[in-house]
XYZ file of C-alpha atoms in Angstrom:
583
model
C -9.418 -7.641 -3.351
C -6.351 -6.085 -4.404
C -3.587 -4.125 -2.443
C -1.259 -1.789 -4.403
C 1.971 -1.147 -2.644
C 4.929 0.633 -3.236
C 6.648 3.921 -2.216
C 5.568 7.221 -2.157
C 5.144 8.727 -5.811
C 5.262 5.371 -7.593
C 2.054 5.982 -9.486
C -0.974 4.667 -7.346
C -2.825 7.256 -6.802
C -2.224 7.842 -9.993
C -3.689 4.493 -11.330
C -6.659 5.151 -8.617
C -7.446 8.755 -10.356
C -7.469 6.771 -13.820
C -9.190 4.548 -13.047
C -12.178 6.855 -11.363
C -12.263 8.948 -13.988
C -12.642 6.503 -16.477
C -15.670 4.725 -14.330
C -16.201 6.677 -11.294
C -19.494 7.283 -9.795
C -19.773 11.293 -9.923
C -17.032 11.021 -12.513
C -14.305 14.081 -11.402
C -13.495 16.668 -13.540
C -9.959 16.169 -15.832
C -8.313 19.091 -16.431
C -5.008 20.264 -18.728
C -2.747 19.244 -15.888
C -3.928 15.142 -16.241
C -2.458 15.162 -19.604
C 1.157 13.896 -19.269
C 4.557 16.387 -18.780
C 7.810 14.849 -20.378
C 10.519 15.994 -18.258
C 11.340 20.161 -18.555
C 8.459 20.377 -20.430
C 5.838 23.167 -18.857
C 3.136 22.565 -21.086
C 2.029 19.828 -23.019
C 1.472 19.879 -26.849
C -2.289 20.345 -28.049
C -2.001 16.715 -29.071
C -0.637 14.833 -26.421
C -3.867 13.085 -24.976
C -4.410 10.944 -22.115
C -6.083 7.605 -22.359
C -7.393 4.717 -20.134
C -8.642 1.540 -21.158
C -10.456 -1.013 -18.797
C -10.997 -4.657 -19.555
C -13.721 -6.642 -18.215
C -14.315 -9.990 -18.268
C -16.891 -12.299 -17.342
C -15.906 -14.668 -13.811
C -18.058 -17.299 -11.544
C -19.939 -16.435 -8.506
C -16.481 -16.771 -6.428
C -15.118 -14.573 -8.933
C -11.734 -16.256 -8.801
C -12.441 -18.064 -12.541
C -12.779 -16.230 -15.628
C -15.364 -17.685 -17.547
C -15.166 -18.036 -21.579
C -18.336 -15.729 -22.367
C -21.645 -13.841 -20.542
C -24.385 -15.808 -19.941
C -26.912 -15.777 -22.699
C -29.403 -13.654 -21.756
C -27.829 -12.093 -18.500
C -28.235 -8.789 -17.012
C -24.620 -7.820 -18.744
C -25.490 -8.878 -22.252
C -28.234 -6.649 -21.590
C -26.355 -3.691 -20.249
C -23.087 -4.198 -22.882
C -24.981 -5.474 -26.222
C -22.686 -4.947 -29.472
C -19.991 -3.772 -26.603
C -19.524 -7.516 -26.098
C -16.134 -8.332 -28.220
C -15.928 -11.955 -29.348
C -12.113 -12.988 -30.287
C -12.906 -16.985 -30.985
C -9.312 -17.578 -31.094
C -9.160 -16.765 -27.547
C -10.124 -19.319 -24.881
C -11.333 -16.262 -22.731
C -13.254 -15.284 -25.571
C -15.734 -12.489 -24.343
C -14.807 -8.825 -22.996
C -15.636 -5.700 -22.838
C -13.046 -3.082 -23.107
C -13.802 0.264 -22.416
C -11.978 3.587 -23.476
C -11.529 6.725 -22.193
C -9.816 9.117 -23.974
C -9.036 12.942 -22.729
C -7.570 14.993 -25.398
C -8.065 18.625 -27.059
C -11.047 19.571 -29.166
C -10.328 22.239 -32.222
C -14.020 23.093 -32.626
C -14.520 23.679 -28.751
C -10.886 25.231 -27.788
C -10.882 22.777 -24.770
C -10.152 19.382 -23.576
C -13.137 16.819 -23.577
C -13.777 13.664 -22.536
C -15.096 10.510 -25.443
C -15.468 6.930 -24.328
C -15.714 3.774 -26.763
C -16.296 0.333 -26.516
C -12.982 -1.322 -28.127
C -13.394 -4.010 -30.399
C -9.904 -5.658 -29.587
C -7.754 -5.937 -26.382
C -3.790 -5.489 -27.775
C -0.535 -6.286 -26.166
C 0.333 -3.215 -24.154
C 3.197 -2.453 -27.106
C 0.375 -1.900 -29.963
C -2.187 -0.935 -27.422
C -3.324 2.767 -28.037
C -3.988 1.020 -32.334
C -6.894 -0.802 -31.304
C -9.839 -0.667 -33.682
C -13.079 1.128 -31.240
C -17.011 1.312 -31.988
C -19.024 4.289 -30.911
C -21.427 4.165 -28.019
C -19.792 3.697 -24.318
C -22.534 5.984 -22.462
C -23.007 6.658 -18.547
C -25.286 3.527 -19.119
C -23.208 1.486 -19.683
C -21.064 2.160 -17.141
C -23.513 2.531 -14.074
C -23.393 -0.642 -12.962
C -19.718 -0.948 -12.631
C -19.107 2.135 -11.251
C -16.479 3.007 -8.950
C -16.676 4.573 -5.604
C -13.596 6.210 -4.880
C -12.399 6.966 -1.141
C -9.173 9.748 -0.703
C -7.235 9.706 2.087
C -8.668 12.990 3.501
C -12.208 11.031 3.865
C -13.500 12.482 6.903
C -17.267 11.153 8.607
C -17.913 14.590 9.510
C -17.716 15.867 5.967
C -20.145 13.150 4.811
C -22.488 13.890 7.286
C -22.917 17.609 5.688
C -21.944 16.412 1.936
C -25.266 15.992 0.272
C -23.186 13.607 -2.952
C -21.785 11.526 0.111
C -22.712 7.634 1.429
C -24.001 8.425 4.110
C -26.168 11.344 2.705
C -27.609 8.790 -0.138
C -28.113 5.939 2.414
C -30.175 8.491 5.196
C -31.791 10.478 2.228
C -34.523 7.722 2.119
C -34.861 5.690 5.663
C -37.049 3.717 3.822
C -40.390 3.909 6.350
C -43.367 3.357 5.048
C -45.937 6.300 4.104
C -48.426 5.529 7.038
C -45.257 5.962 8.977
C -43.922 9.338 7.572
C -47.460 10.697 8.338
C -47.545 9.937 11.622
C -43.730 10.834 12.147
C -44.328 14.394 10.186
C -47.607 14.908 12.363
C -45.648 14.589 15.293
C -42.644 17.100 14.545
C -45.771 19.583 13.113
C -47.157 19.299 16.787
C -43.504 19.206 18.336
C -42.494 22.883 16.184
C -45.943 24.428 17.310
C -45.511 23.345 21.522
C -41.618 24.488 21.173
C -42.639 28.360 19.782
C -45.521 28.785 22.053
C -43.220 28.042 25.366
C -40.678 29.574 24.041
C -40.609 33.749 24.392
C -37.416 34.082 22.784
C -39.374 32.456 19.347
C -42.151 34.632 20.385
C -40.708 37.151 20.240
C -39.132 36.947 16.872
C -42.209 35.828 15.319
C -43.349 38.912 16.342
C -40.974 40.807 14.333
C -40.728 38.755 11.096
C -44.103 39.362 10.942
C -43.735 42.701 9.239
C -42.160 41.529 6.213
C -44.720 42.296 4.691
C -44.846 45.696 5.398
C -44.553 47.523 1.851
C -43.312 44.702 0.084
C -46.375 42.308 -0.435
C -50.060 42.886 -1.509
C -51.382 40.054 1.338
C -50.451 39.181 4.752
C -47.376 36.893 5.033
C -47.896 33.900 7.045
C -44.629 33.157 8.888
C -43.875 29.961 11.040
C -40.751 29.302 13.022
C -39.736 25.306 12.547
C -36.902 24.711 15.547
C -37.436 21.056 14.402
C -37.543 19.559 10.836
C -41.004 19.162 10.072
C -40.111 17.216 6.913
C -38.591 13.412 7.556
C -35.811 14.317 4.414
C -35.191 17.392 6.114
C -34.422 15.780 9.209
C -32.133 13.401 8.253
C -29.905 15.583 7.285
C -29.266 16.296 11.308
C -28.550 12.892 11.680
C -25.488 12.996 14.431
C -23.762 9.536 15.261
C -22.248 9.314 19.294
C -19.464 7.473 20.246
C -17.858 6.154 23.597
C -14.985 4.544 24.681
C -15.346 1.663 27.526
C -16.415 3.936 31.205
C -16.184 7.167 29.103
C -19.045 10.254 28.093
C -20.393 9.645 24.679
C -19.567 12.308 22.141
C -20.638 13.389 18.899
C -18.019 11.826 15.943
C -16.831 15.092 15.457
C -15.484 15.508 18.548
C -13.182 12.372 18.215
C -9.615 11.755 16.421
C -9.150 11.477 12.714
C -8.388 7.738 13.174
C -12.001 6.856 14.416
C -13.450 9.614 11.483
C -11.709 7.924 8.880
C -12.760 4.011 9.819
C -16.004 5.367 10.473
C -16.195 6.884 7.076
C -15.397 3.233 5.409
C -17.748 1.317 7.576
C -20.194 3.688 6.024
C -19.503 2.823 2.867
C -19.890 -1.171 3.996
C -23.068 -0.276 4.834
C -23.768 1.928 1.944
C -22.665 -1.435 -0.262
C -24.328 -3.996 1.200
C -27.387 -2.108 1.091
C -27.131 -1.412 -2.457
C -26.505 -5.113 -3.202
C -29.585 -6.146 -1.186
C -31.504 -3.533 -3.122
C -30.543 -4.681 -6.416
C -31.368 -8.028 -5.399
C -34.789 -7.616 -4.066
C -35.359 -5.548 -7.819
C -33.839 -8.514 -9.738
C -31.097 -6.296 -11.071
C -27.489 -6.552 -10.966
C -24.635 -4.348 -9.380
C -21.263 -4.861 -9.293
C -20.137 -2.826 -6.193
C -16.267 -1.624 -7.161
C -14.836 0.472 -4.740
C -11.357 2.314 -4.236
C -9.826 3.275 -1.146
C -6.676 4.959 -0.792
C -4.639 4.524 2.582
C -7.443 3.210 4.751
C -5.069 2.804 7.598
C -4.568 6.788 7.845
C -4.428 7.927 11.200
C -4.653 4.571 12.736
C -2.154 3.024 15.368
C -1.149 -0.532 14.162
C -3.761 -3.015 15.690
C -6.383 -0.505 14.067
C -5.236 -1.142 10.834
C -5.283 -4.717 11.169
C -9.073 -4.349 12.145
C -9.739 -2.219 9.550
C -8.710 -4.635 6.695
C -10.989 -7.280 8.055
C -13.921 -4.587 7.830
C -12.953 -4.047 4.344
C -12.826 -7.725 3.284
C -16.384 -7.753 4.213
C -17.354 -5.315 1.544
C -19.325 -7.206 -0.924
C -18.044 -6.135 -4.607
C -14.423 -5.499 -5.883
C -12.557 -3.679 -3.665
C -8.917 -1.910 -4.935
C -6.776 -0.606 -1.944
C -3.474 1.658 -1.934
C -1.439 1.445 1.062
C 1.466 2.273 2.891
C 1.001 -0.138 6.140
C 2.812 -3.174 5.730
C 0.555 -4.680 8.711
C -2.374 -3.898 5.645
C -0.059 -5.435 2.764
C 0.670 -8.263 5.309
C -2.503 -9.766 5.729
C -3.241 -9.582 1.705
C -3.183 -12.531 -0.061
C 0.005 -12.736 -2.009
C -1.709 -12.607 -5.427
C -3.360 -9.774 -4.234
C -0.548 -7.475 -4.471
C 0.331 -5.465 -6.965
C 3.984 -3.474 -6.437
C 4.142 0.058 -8.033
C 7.675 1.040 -8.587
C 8.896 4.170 -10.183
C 11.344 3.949 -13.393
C 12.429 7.551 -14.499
C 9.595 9.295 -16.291
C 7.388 6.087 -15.804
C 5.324 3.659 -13.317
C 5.436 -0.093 -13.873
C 3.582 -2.106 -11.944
C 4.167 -6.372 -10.904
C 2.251 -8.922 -9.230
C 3.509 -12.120 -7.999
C 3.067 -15.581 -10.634
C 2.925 -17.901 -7.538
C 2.377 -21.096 -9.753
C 6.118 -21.485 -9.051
C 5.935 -20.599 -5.701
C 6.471 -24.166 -3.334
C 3.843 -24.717 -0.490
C 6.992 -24.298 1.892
C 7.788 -21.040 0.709
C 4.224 -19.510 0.470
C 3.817 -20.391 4.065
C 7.192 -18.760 5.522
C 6.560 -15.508 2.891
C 2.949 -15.110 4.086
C 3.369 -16.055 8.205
C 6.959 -15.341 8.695
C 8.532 -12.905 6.291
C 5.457 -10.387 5.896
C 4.004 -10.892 9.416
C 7.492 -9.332 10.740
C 9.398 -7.938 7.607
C 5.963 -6.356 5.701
C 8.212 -3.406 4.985
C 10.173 -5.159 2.475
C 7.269 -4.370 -0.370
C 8.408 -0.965 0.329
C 12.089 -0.977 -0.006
C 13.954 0.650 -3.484
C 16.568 -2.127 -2.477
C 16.554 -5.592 -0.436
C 20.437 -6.469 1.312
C 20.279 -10.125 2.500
C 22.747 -12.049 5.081
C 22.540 -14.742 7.346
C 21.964 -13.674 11.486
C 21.814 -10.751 13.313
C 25.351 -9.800 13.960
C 25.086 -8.596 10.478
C 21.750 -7.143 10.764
C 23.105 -4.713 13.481
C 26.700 -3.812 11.884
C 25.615 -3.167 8.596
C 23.564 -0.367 8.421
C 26.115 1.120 10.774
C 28.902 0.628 8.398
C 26.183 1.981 5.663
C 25.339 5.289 7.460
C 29.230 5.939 7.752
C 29.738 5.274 3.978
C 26.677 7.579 3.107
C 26.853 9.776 5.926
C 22.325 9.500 5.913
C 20.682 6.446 7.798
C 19.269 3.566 5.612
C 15.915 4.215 6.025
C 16.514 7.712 4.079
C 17.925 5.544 1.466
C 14.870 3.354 1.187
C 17.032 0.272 1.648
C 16.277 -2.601 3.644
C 19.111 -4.772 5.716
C 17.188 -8.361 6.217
C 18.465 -11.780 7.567
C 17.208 -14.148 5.951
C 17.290 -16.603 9.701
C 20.174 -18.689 8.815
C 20.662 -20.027 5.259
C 17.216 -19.955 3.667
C 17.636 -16.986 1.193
C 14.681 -18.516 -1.745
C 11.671 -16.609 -0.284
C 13.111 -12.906 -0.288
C 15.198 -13.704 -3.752
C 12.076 -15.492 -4.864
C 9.642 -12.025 -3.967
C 12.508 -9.576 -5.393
C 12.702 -11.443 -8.537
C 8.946 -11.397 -9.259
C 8.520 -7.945 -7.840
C 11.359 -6.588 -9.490
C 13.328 -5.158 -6.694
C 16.936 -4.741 -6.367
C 18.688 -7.388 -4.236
C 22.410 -7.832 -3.213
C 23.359 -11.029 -0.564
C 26.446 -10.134 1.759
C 27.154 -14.097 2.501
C 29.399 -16.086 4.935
C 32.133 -17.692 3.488
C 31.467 -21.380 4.632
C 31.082 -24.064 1.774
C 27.898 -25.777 3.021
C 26.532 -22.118 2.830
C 27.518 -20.854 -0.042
C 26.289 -24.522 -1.975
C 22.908 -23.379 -0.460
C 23.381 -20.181 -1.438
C 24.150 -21.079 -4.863
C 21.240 -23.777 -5.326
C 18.616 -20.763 -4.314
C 19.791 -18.183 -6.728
C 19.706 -20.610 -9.466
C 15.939 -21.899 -8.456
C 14.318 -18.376 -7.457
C 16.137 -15.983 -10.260
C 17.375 -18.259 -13.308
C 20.814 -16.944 -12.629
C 23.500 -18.639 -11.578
C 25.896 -18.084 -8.752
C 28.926 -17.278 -10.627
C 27.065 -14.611 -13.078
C 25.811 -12.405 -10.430
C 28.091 -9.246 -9.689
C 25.421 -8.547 -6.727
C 26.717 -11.430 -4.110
C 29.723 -10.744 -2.444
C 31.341 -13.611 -0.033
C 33.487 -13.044 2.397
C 36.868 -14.754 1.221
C 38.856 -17.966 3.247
C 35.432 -19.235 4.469
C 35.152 -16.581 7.400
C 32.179 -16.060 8.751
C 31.200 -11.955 9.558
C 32.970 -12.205 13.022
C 36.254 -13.818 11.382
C 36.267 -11.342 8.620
C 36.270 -8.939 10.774
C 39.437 -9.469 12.906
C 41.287 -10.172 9.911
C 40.706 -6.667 8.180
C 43.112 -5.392 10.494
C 41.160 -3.582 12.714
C 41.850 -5.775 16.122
C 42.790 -2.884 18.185
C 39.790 -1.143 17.296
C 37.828 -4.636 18.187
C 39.835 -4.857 21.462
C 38.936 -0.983 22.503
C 35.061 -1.939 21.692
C 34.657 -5.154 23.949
C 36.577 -3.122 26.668
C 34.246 -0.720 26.844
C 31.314 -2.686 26.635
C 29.982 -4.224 30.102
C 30.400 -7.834 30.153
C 32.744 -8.703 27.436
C 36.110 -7.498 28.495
C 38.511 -9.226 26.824
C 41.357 -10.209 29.413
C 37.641 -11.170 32.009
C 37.148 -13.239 29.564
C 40.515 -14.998 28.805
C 40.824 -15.251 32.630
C 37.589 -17.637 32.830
C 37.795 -19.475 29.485
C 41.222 -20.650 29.108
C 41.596 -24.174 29.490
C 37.872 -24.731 29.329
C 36.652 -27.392 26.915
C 34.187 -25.545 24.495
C 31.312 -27.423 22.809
C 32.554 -30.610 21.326
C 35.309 -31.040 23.474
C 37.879 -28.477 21.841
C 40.325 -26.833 25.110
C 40.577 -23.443 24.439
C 43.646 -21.602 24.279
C 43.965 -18.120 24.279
C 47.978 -17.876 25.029
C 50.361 -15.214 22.903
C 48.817 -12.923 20.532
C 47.224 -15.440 18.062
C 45.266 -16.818 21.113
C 44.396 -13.304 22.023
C 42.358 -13.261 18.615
C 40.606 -16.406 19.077
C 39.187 -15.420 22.532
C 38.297 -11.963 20.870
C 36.052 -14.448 18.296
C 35.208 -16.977 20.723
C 33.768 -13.848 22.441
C 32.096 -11.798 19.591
C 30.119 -15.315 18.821
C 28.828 -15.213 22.379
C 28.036 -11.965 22.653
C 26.712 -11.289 19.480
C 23.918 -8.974 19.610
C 26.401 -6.840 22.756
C 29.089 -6.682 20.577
C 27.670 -6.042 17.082
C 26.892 -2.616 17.459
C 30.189 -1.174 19.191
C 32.559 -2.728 17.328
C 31.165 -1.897 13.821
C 30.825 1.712 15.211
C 34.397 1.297 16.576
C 35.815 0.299 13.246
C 33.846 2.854 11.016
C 35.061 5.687 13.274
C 38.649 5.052 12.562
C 40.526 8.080 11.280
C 41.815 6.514 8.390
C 39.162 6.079 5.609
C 41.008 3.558 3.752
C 40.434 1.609 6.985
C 37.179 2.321 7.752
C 35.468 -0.274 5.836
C 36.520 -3.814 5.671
C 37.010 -5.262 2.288
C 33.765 -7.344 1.309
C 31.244 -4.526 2.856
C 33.286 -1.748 0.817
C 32.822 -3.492 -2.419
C 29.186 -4.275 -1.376
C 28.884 -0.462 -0.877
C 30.457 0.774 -4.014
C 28.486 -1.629 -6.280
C 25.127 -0.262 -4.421
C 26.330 3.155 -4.856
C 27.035 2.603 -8.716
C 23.791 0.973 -9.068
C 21.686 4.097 -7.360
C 23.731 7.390 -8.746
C 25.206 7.402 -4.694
C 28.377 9.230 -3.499
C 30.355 8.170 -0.646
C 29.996 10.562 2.487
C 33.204 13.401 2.959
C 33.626 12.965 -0.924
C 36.334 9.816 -0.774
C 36.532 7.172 -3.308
């Protein structure tokens, strides 16, 4: 299984129309518009082509170990032959590799379609010089081919497309002959009792009767057939009813695009285990290599958790494109594969987690993805420590870029205290764009240090992307400091609960945690109830007082120190302006 994420336009549909039309079963048609555009060009040159190659290798039965060669003998080094490359310097010394190449043909005036075995696999720099042999046919390709699902796949279509799963599985129920006989028999006798009791069919009989009338040389003989009389012919009028729990049954066509679509894929299960069995009971071989693209469309959230455990039961190889992070959340963290749009270009990542602790698997895969999935998604990652940040932020952020952060495909994550080496960890190997808005404690920022230097092979001091905030404040402290008390003062006024004179009036003189009395007398003390209270009410205060602060008049004021620098380094870095056109 593998699960290609990434953002809209990042290239995987892209990959997945390749890749069919490279190997697809009922190969689509390539046209001039699948030949690559350079940017303001309108047309592309005569001989610009475009060209896919596939590499296959020989695994064991788990296929999670490539193996060093086919099996003498086997079904493949029947299939492949001289396609078989041998590189004996190579370990992994068998492939096949596959090309595909779409360009224009002078004798023909028109693009065509040649495939090749290739007799060596190249670094992707000196890829396209690869020395090829004729003789990659539709035979060779058969039993790889893929089966390639859209995200407009729709059971009701298949029922009526004649090129569709279901339409190949029902086109032969497999009964035997004595069977069909006695089945056929029945719907001859069923059509001939249906006419006679019907007058309506009577009396339209009667009329088509006289087609013959100056047109043919012997009597026609016209029947009326309100049932299939043929078993094939009936199959096609196959309906499939569903119900809800206490509800009428209706026919799928009738229900919501959620239940079309998952019934369209558990089609295709069925479609590919029954293949597999086939091939099996005929001692042949099939390797069943399906694509689906977005397989949790239309489906509410607990749907599309279901509908990834339908697909793991697929037998075969199974490639999947999705936008669900509840789908790229349950994947297997090799699985993934990130597409990420660089100008003109797609590249694409997967995660090496050799170097990946045990510790840090676990809390990526049942803690980070379970609850922050969306992060695969993101152009850019913004780490800090707790939630007062997680709730200020991107309130501080919309008034800086006057558009909500979600528009800006950036995510604001704590990281649930200090632990920052799982999300710098996954942004390093997935090549996405991280900045860490830190505390300014020492014990923090040693931790902070030791991750950056284990997870990215940077150190602490090189990175212009972390920004501390300065005399070991924490976000609360920096925040008082910037000058903006009043504002602060206004906020927890306003906000039920955490008045600030309330609550001088029951705190001072009270021993906090530790023993400490607090004082909160003349206008220092004033500021250290005003933290002593933004600490308690965190997640109350959070909200109002960043919004407080980031409405001030004064846009020099607006935006504390550390988050302004934090901005204007994110804005340099993604071609942003500030909102109102200030610097």
């Amino acid at each position: 299984l593998t699960v290609l994420v990434g953002a809209n336009n990042s290239g995987k549909t892209s990959f997945l129309d390749a890749l069919y039309a490279a190997i697809g079963s009922g190969r689509r048609t390539l046209t001039k518009e699948d030949i690559y555009l350079k940017k303001n060009e309108t047309q592309a040159p005569l001989d610009r082509m475009s060209v896919i190659d596939i590499l296959v290798r020989p695994c064991n039965d788990n296929n999670r170990e490539l193996l060093g060669s086919f099996p003498p003998g086997s079904f493949w080094t029947g299939v492949w032959g001289d396609g078989i490359t041998q590189n004996k310097d190579d370990p992994l010394r068998d492939f096949v590799g596959i090309r595909t190449v779409f360009a224009w043909n002078v004798s023909q005036s028109e693009y065509r379609i040649e495939r090749k075995f290739l007799k060596q696999w190249n670094q992707f720099p000196d890829w396209l010089v690869a020395d090829v042999q004729e003789g990659a046919t539709s035979r060779h390709l058969e039993p790889i081919a893929l089966y390639y699902m859209d995200a407009q796949r729709d059971i009701e279509e298949d029922m009526h497309n004649s090129s569709s799963f279901w339409r190949r599985l029902v086109s032969d129920l497999g009964l035997p002959q004595d069977s069909v006989d006695k089945f056929e028999k029945i719907l001859t006798d069923l059509n001939k009792q249906v006419v006679e009791d019907s007058s309506v069919l009577k009396h339209i009989h009667g009329h088509l009767v006289s087609i013959n009338t100056g047109q043919l040389t012997e009597r026609a003989n016209i029947n009326i057939a309100p049932v299939a009389r043929d078993l094939r012919d009936l199959a096609k009028g196959i309906d499939i009813h569903f119900a809800t729990t206490d509800a009428q049954s209706f026919p799928l066509a009738k229900h919501g695009m959620g239940t079309r679509s998952f019934a369209s894929i558990l089609v295709f299960r069925a479609h590919a285990s029954w293949k597999k069995s086939q091939s099996e009971s005929n001692h042949a071989k099939v390797h069943t290599f399906l694509a689906i693209e977005e397989p949790e469309a239309h489906l509410h959230p607990q749907a599309q958790r279901s509908v990834f455990s339908q697909i793991k039961k697929i037998p075969g190889q199974r490639i999947i494109s999705t936008h669900s992070h509840y789908f790229a959340s349950q994947s297997r963290l090799e699985d993934l594969r990130l597409f990420q749009k660089m100008g003109s270009h797609s590249e694409v990542s997967k995660l090496d987690i050799s170097s990946l602790p045990s510790e840090a698997r676990r809390k990526l895969e049942q803690q980070i993805f379970q609850t922050r999935g969306d992060i695969l998604f993101c152009r850019a990652l913004i780490l800090f420590e707790g939630p007062t940040e997680e709730l200020s932020l991107p309130v501080f952020a919309q008034a800086y870029w006057g558009v909500n952060i979600h528009e800006l495909g950036f995510n604001f994550v704590p990281v649930g205290g200090t632990d920052y080496y799982p999300f710098l960890w996954l942004a390093k190997n997935f090549g996405i764009q991280w900045y860490v808005f830190s505390d300014g404690e020492q014990t923090t920022i040693d931790k902070l240090s030791k991750h950056i230097e284990i997870a990215t092979n940077n150190s602490f001091s090189s990175c212009d992307n972390v920004f501390v905030l300065q005399n070991h404040h924490n976000f609360e402290q920096f925040l008082i400091d910037q000058g903006c008390f009043s504002e602060i003062e206004n906020a927890m006024n306003a906000t039920p609960g955490c008045n600030l004179d309330e609550f001088i009036k029951e705190h001072h003189g009270q021993k906090k945690r530790g023993g400490t009395v607090r004082n909160y007398q003349g206008e220092e003390g004033r500021k250290v109830a005003a933290l002593d209270a933004m600490l308690q009410h965190k997640t109350d205060l959070a909200i109002p007082v960043a919004t407080a602060i980031a409405s001030i008049e004064d846009p020099n004021r607006r935006f504390p120190k550390t988050i302004l620098e934090l901005f204007k380094k994110i804005s340099t870095d993604f071609g942003l302006e500030r909102a109102g056109g200030v610097s």
